Coordinates of C-alpha atoms in Angstrom, one line a residue:
M1 CA -57.9 27.3 -3.3
S2 CA -55.5 27.3 -0.3
L3 CA -51.8 27.3 -0.9
L4 CA -51.4 24.9 2.0
D5 CA -52.0 21.2 1.9
T6 CA -55.3 21.0 3.7
R7 CA -55.0 17.2 4.1
V8 CA -52.2 17.7 6.7
P9 CA -53.5 18.9 10.1
A10 CA -51.5 21.1 12.5
V11 CA -51.0 20.5 16.2
L12 CA -50.1 23.4 18.5
L13 CA -48.4 22.5 21.7
R14 CA -48.3 24.9 24.7
I15 CA -46.9 23.6 28.0
D16 CA -46.9 26.9 29.8
R17 CA -50.2 27.4 31.6
N18 CA -50.9 31.0 30.4
P19 CA -54.5 31.2 29.3
F20 CA -54.0 34.7 27.7
H21 CA -51.2 33.9 25.2
H22 CA -52.5 35.7 22.1
G23 CA -49.8 34.1 19.9
T24 CA -51.6 30.7 20.2
L25 CA -54.8 32.4 19.0
G26 CA -52.9 33.9 16.1
A27 CA -51.6 30.5 15.0
V28 CA -55.0 29.0 15.3
R29 CA -56.5 31.7 13.1
S30 CA -53.7 31.8 10.6
L31 CA -53.8 28.0 9.9
G32 CA -57.6 27.7 10.3
R33 CA -58.3 30.4 7.8
A34 CA -56.1 28.5 5.3
G35 CA -58.3 25.4 5.7
I36 CA -56.1 23.5 8.0
D37 CA -57.5 21.3 10.8
V38 CA -56.0 22.9 14.0
H39 CA -55.6 20.8 17.1
V40 CA -54.5 22.6 20.3
I41 CA -52.7 20.8 23.2
A42 CA -52.8 23.4 26.0
D43 CA -54.5 24.4 29.2
V44 CA -57.2 26.7 27.8
T45 CA -59.4 26.7 30.9
G46 CA -61.0 30.2 30.9
S47 CA -59.0 31.2 27.9
P48 CA -60.4 33.1 24.9
V49 CA -58.4 30.7 22.7
S50 CA -61.0 28.0 23.4
R51 CA -63.7 30.2 21.8
S52 CA -62.1 30.4 18.4
R53 CA -64.2 28.9 15.6
F54 CA -60.9 27.8 13.9
V55 CA -60.0 25.3 16.6
R56 CA -60.8 21.8 15.3
Q57 CA -60.2 20.1 18.7
L58 CA -58.8 20.8 22.1
H59 CA -56.6 18.3 23.9
P60 CA -55.4 18.2 27.5
P61 CA -51.8 19.3 28.1
P62 CA -49.1 17.3 29.9
P63 CA -49.3 17.6 33.7
P64 CA -47.5 20.3 35.6
G65 CA -43.8 19.4 35.9
A66 CA -44.1 16.9 33.1
T67 CA -41.2 14.8 32.2
P68 CA -40.1 14.2 28.5
A69 CA -41.9 10.9 28.7
D70 CA -45.1 12.6 29.8
I71 CA -44.9 15.1 27.0
A72 CA -44.2 12.3 24.4
A73 CA -47.2 10.4 25.8
A74 CA -49.5 13.4 25.4
L75 CA -48.4 14.0 21.8
Q76 CA -48.7 10.3 20.9
R77 CA -52.3 10.2 22.3
V78 CA -53.2 13.1 20.0
A79 CA -51.4 11.5 17.0
A80 CA -53.4 8.3 17.6
R81 CA -56.7 10.3 17.5
I82 CA -55.7 12.2 14.3
E83 CA -54.5 9.0 12.6
R84 CA -52.3 10.8 10.0
P85 CA -49.0 12.8 10.2
A86 CA -49.4 16.4 11.4
V87 CA -47.2 19.5 11.4
L88 CA -46.3 20.1 15.1
I89 CA -45.6 23.7 16.2
P90 CA -44.5 24.3 19.8
M91 CA -45.8 27.7 21.1
D92 CA -43.4 28.1 24.0
D93 CA -39.8 27.4 24.9
A94 CA -40.5 24.4 27.1
G95 CA -42.4 22.8 24.3
A96 CA -39.7 23.6 21.7
V97 CA -37.0 22.1 23.9
A98 CA -39.1 19.0 24.6
V99 CA -39.9 18.4 21.0
A100 CA -36.3 18.8 19.9
R101 CA -35.3 16.2 22.5
L102 CA -38.0 13.8 21.4
R103 CA -37.6 14.3 17.6
E104 CA -36.7 10.7 16.7
E105 CA -39.6 9.3 18.8
L106 CA -42.1 11.8 17.4
A107 CA -41.0 11.7 13.7
P108 CA -43.3 8.9 12.5
S109 CA -46.3 10.9 13.7
Y110 CA -45.3 14.5 13.2
L111 CA -43.6 16.6 10.6
L112 CA -40.7 18.5 12.1
P113 CA -37.9 20.7 10.7
Q114 CA -34.5 18.9 10.2
Q115 CA -32.9 20.6 13.1
P116 CA -29.5 19.9 14.8
G117 CA -30.7 18.1 17.9
A118 CA -29.4 20.4 20.7
V119 CA -29.7 23.7 19.0
P120 CA -33.2 24.7 20.2
E121 CA -32.2 23.9 23.8
R122 CA -28.9 25.9 23.5
V123 CA -30.5 29.0 22.1
A124 CA -33.4 29.0 24.6
D125 CA -30.9 28.6 27.5
K126 CA -29.9 32.2 28.2
A127 CA -26.6 31.1 29.7
E128 CA -25.6 29.4 26.5
L129 CA -26.7 32.3 24.3
A130 CA -23.8 34.5 25.1
A131 CA -21.3 31.9 23.8
L132 CA -23.4 31.2 20.7
C133 CA -23.4 35.0 19.9
A134 CA -19.7 35.2 20.3
A135 CA -19.2 32.3 17.9
A136 CA -21.5 34.0 15.3
D137 CA -20.0 37.5 15.9
V138 CA -23.3 38.9 17.0
P139 CA -23.3 41.5 19.8
H140 CA -24.6 40.4 23.1
P141 CA -24.6 42.2 26.5
E142 CA -21.6 41.3 28.7
T143 CA -22.8 38.4 30.8
A144 CA -21.5 36.7 34.0
V145 CA -22.7 33.3 35.2
P146 CA -21.7 33.2 38.9
D147 CA -20.9 29.9 40.8
S148 CA -21.4 31.4 44.2
A149 CA -23.1 34.2 46.1
E150 CA -19.7 36.0 46.4
Q151 CA -19.1 35.6 42.7
A152 CA -22.5 37.2 42.1
A153 CA -21.6 40.1 44.3
R154 CA -18.2 40.6 42.5
A155 CA -19.9 40.4 39.1
A156 CA -22.4 43.0 40.1
E157 CA -19.6 45.4 41.1
R158 CA -17.7 44.7 37.8
L159 CA -20.7 45.0 35.5
G160 CA -22.0 48.1 37.2
L161 CA -25.4 48.9 38.6
P162 CA -28.2 48.6 37.7
L163 CA -27.8 45.3 35.9
V164 CA -30.1 42.6 34.6
A165 CA -30.6 39.2 36.3
K166 CA -32.0 36.3 34.3
W167 CA -32.7 32.7 35.0
S168 CA -31.1 30.7 32.2
R169 CA -34.1 28.4 31.8
P170 CA -37.2 30.4 32.8
W171 CA -39.6 27.7 31.8
L172 CA -38.4 25.8 34.9
L173 CA -39.4 28.5 37.4
P174 CA -41.9 27.0 39.8
A175 CA -45.2 28.8 40.3
G176 CA -45.9 30.6 43.5
T177 CA -42.3 31.5 44.4
G178 CA -42.4 35.1 43.3
L179 CA -39.3 34.5 41.1
R180 CA -39.4 36.3 37.7
S181 CA -37.5 35.3 34.6
T182 CA -35.9 38.7 34.3
V183 CA -35.4 41.5 36.9
V184 CA -33.4 44.6 37.2
V185 CA -30.9 44.4 40.1
R186 CA -30.0 47.7 41.8
S187 CA -27.6 46.6 44.6
V188 CA -24.8 44.1 45.2
H189 CA -26.9 42.7 48.1
D190 CA -29.8 41.9 45.8
A191 CA -27.5 40.1 43.4
R192 CA -26.1 38.0 46.2
E193 CA -29.6 37.2 47.6
L194 CA -30.9 36.3 44.2
Y195 CA -28.1 33.8 43.6
L196 CA -29.0 32.1 46.9
R197 CA -32.4 31.1 45.3
T198 CA -30.7 29.2 42.5
A199 CA -31.8 25.7 43.7
E200 CA -35.3 27.0 44.0
A201 CA -35.3 28.4 40.4
G202 CA -34.1 25.2 38.9
S203 CA -31.5 26.8 36.5
R204 CA -28.4 29.0 36.5
L205 CA -28.5 32.7 37.3
L206 CA -27.1 35.2 34.8
L207 CA -26.0 38.7 35.5
Q208 CA -25.9 41.0 32.5
A209 CA -24.8 44.5 31.7
F210 CA -27.8 46.8 31.5
L211 CA -28.6 48.5 28.2
P212 CA -30.8 51.4 28.9
P213 CA -34.1 51.5 27.0
G214 CA -35.1 54.5 24.9
P215 CA -36.9 55.6 21.7
D216 CA -36.2 53.3 18.7
R217 CA -34.0 50.9 20.7
D218 CA -36.1 47.8 21.1
W219 CA -36.4 45.6 18.0
F220 CA -37.4 42.1 17.2
L221 CA -37.2 39.8 14.2
H222 CA -39.5 36.8 13.4
G223 CA -38.9 34.3 10.7
Y224 CA -38.9 30.7 9.5
A225 CA -35.6 29.2 8.5
D226 CA -36.6 26.8 5.7
R227 CA -34.8 23.6 4.6
S228 CA -32.2 25.6 2.8
G229 CA -31.7 28.0 5.7
E230 CA -33.4 31.0 4.0
L231 CA -35.5 33.2 6.4
R232 CA -39.1 33.4 5.2
G233 CA -42.5 34.5 6.6
G234 CA -41.3 37.3 8.9
G235 CA -39.3 40.4 9.1
P236 CA -37.8 43.0 11.5
G237 CA -40.0 45.2 13.7
R238 CA -39.9 47.9 16.3
K239 CA -41.4 47.7 19.7
L240 CA -43.4 51.0 20.0
C241 CA -45.0 50.2 23.4
A242 CA -44.3 47.5 26.0
W243 CA -46.3 46.0 28.9
P244 CA -45.0 46.5 31.5
R245 CA -43.6 49.8 30.2
G246 CA -40.0 49.7 29.2
A247 CA -39.3 46.0 29.7
G248 CA -42.3 43.8 28.9
L249 CA -43.9 42.1 26.0
T250 CA -44.8 44.0 22.8
A251 CA -48.1 45.8 23.3
V252 CA -47.7 47.8 20.0
G253 CA -45.2 46.8 17.3
E254 CA -44.5 48.0 13.8
W255 CA -43.0 46.3 10.8
T256 CA -40.0 48.4 10.0
E257 CA -37.2 47.5 7.6
N258 CA -33.8 47.2 9.3
P259 CA -31.0 45.6 7.2
Q260 CA -28.7 45.4 10.3
V261 CA -31.1 43.3 12.3
G262 CA -31.8 41.1 9.3
S263 CA -28.1 40.5 8.7
L264 CA -27.5 39.5 12.3
A265 CA -30.4 37.0 12.1
E266 CA -29.1 35.5 8.9
R267 CA -25.6 35.2 10.5
L268 CA -27.0 33.3 13.5
V269 CA -29.0 30.9 11.4
D270 CA -26.0 30.2 9.1
T271 CA -23.7 29.6 12.1
L272 CA -26.0 27.4 14.0
G273 CA -27.6 25.5 11.1
Y274 CA -30.9 26.5 12.7
R275 CA -34.1 25.3 11.0
G276 CA -37.6 26.2 12.0
I277 CA -39.5 29.2 13.5
L278 CA -37.5 31.8 15.5
D279 CA -38.3 34.9 17.5
L280 CA -35.3 37.2 18.3
D281 CA -35.2 40.3 20.6
F282 CA -32.6 43.0 20.1
R283 CA -31.8 46.2 21.9
R284 CA -29.7 48.9 20.3
C285 CA -27.0 50.4 22.4
G286 CA -27.4 54.2 22.7
R287 CA -23.6 54.7 22.9
T288 CA -22.3 52.5 20.1
G289 CA -25.4 52.0 17.9
A290 CA -24.8 48.2 17.9
Y291 CA -27.8 45.9 18.1
H292 CA -27.4 43.4 20.9
L293 CA -29.3 40.1 20.9
L294 CA -31.2 39.7 24.2
D295 CA -33.2 36.6 23.5
F296 CA -33.5 33.8 20.9
N297 CA -36.8 32.0 21.2
P298 CA -37.1 28.8 19.1
R299 CA -40.8 29.1 18.5
P300 CA -43.3 31.7 17.2
G301 CA -43.3 35.0 19.0
A302 CA -46.7 36.3 20.4
Q303 CA -46.8 39.0 17.8
F304 CA -45.8 36.9 14.8
R305 CA -49.0 37.9 12.9
L306 CA -47.5 41.4 12.5
F307 CA -45.5 39.9 9.6
A308 CA -48.3 38.6 7.4
D309 CA -47.0 39.7 4.0
A310 CA -49.0 40.7 0.9
A311 CA -49.3 37.0 0.0
G312 CA -50.6 36.1 3.5
L313 CA -47.4 34.3 4.5
D314 CA -46.4 34.2 8.1
V315 CA -44.1 31.9 10.1
V316 CA -46.6 29.2 10.9
R317 CA -47.9 29.0 7.3
A318 CA -44.3 29.0 6.1
Q319 CA -43.5 26.0 8.3
H320 CA -46.6 24.1 7.1
L321 CA -45.8 24.8 3.5
D322 CA -42.1 23.9 3.8
L323 CA -42.7 20.6 5.7
T324 CA -45.4 19.5 3.3
H325 CA -43.1 20.3 0.3
R326 CA -45.2 23.1 -1.0
P327 CA -43.7 26.2 -2.5
L328 CA -43.6 29.3 -0.3
P329 CA -45.1 32.4 -2.1
A330 CA -42.9 35.4 -2.6
G331 CA -45.1 38.1 -1.0
E332 CA -44.2 41.7 -0.7
P333 CA -43.3 43.0 2.8
V334 CA -45.8 45.5 4.3
P335 CA -43.6 48.0 6.2
G336 CA -45.7 50.2 8.5
R337 CA -48.2 47.5 9.3
T338 CA -48.8 47.4 13.1
F339 CA -49.8 44.8 15.7
V340 CA -51.7 45.9 18.8
V341 CA -52.5 43.9 21.9
E342 CA -55.7 45.8 22.6
N343 CA -56.1 45.0 26.4
Y344 CA -52.6 46.5 26.9
A345 CA -52.8 49.4 24.5
P346 CA -56.5 50.3 23.8
L347 CA -55.8 53.8 22.5
A348 CA -53.5 52.4 19.9
A349 CA -56.2 50.0 18.8
L350 CA -58.5 53.1 18.2
R351 CA -56.0 55.1 16.1
P352 CA -56.0 55.1 12.2
A353 CA -53.7 52.5 10.7
P354 CA -53.0 53.6 7.1
H355 CA -50.6 50.6 6.4
G356 CA -52.8 47.9 8.0
R357 CA -53.1 46.6 11.5
E358 CA -53.7 43.2 13.3
L359 CA -55.3 43.1 16.7
A360 CA -54.2 40.3 19.0
W361 CA -57.7 39.2 20.1
S362 CA -60.4 40.8 18.0
A363 CA -61.2 39.6 14.5
G364 CA -64.3 40.1 12.3
D365 CA -64.4 36.5 11.2
D366 CA -63.8 35.1 14.7
P367 CA -65.4 37.5 17.2
A368 CA -65.9 35.2 20.2
P369 CA -62.3 35.3 21.5
G370 CA -62.3 39.1 21.4
R371 CA -65.6 39.3 23.3
A372 CA -64.3 36.8 25.9
M373 CA -61.1 38.7 26.3
R374 CA -62.9 42.0 26.8
R375 CA -65.2 40.5 29.5
L376 CA -62.3 39.0 31.3
W377 CA -60.0 42.0 31.1
C378 CA -62.7 44.5 32.1
A379 CA -63.4 42.4 35.1
H380 CA -59.7 42.3 36.0
V381 CA -59.3 46.1 35.5
T382 CA -62.5 46.8 37.5
R383 CA -61.2 44.8 40.4
R384 CA -57.9 46.8 40.3
L385 CA -59.7 50.1 40.0
R386 CA -62.0 49.3 42.9
D387 CA -59.0 48.9 45.1
R388 CA -57.9 52.4 44.1
L389 CA -61.3 54.0 44.0
P390 CA -60.6 56.9 46.5
R391 CA -57.8 58.0 44.2
T392 CA -59.6 57.6 40.9
A393 CA -61.3 60.6 39.3
P394 CA -65.0 59.8 38.5
S395 CA -64.6 61.4 35.0
D396 CA -61.6 59.2 34.0
P397 CA -62.9 56.5 31.7
G398 CA -60.0 54.1 32.5
P399 CA -58.6 51.4 30.3
A400 CA -61.6 49.1 30.7
A401 CA -63.9 51.7 29.2
L402 CA -61.4 52.4 26.4
L403 CA -61.1 48.7 25.6
A404 CA -64.9 48.4 25.3
R405 CA -64.8 51.0 22.5
V406 CA -62.3 49.0 20.4
P407 CA -64.3 47.8 17.3
A408 CA -63.9 44.3 15.9
P409 CA -62.0 44.5 12.6
A410 CA -63.6 43.5 9.4
A411 CA -63.3 39.9 8.3
P412 CA -60.4 39.0 6.0
P413 CA -61.0 38.8 2.2
A414 CA -63.1 35.9 1.1
A415 CA -60.1 34.3 -0.6
E416 CA -58.6 33.7 2.9
Q417 CA -61.7 31.9 4.2
T418 CA -62.4 28.3 3.4
E419 CA -65.0 25.7 4.1
Q420 CA -63.1 25.0 7.3
T421 CA -64.5 28.2 8.8
E422 CA -68.0 26.8 8.6
Q423 CA -67.6 24.6 11.6
T424 CA -70.9 24.3 13.5
D425 CA -71.4 25.1 17.2
D426 CA -72.2 21.5 17.8
E427 CA -68.8 20.4 16.3
K428 CA -67.1 23.0 18.5
A429 CA -68.9 21.8 21.6
G430 CA -67.8 18.3 20.9
S431 CA -64.2 19.3 20.6
R432 CA -63.9 21.0 24.1

């Protein structure tokens, strides 16, 4: 029997048009394995997510540049088709901010955490985060928010080079501009020029003191703050490998106990009154040893499945249980468990994992997304290698060949599988 109330479906909302977001697939599998009907509102054209046997139905996302009214209309259309209240889980910052704004309008159709209205928007806005950290006494890199190009130049001189430049609301960045949410700035001229693109970016520019990366310095914490404010369903982890190297997403992560990181997360939740799923990124200062909060994402992180404990609890299951008034099991943590995004770190996916490992795409009980990802990624790598062919040694197998060797993991224990997993191909075809 599932611990979750299988009468209550889940709706995953993703506004960002990234077809390779493995966190969405992780949420589909986690809830689907527990017997929950999972509906996905996202652009999954060409995405491995659409191949998962645990997707009950796919729904079109709001249009590009959607207004809050557009997002509300898309969610209400899905609610009308489901015809019963559902747990709504935004999978990106844009969705989390929109749902918080629309909470009163959506509440009759969707189950949502009791959240102070503006909190998700404030924590997702990187310009607001510095002030929130100061109020909670949580270390944060020194940050300037310039009001002119000259102020940007002076801030760069004061903070020192290199420094980090961020757009406060990266989900507003228009496609095709070449603007990135975060870049390292190495000259005063570059800081000034970047500020001049503020109108194009759609949000404020931040300049932030640079904390150098290094071994054992990049940490994250995932959790679900339940109705009492207690953090459940997650834990602290170390980023062992990033893509791109040194400053990108987690390609390999390890569940590692860290009381300091846990204490900082609890302090933030208590100060803000935050409720719901959160994903925090920290970097430890090599000089002082302090853990500085770099990002607060009010939604599941892409690697949240790293923190599936001995009872099978993770953040999306925790939210479903809490909002349906079911008890959350007290499972034991699994330190040493790893999470690997196999297209970014194929060698790590081949190494032994004595404490357990979760792969982002491959799963024995849901093999189609892993196969689709391997085909798409190998085609991508092959195109890149073809461009460099004169400089590539013929004997080098390359990442595409390594990825092809990654075996699909065994299916989870039978207790985690339910009759929901027996969806037929005809049913899946009808849901696309």
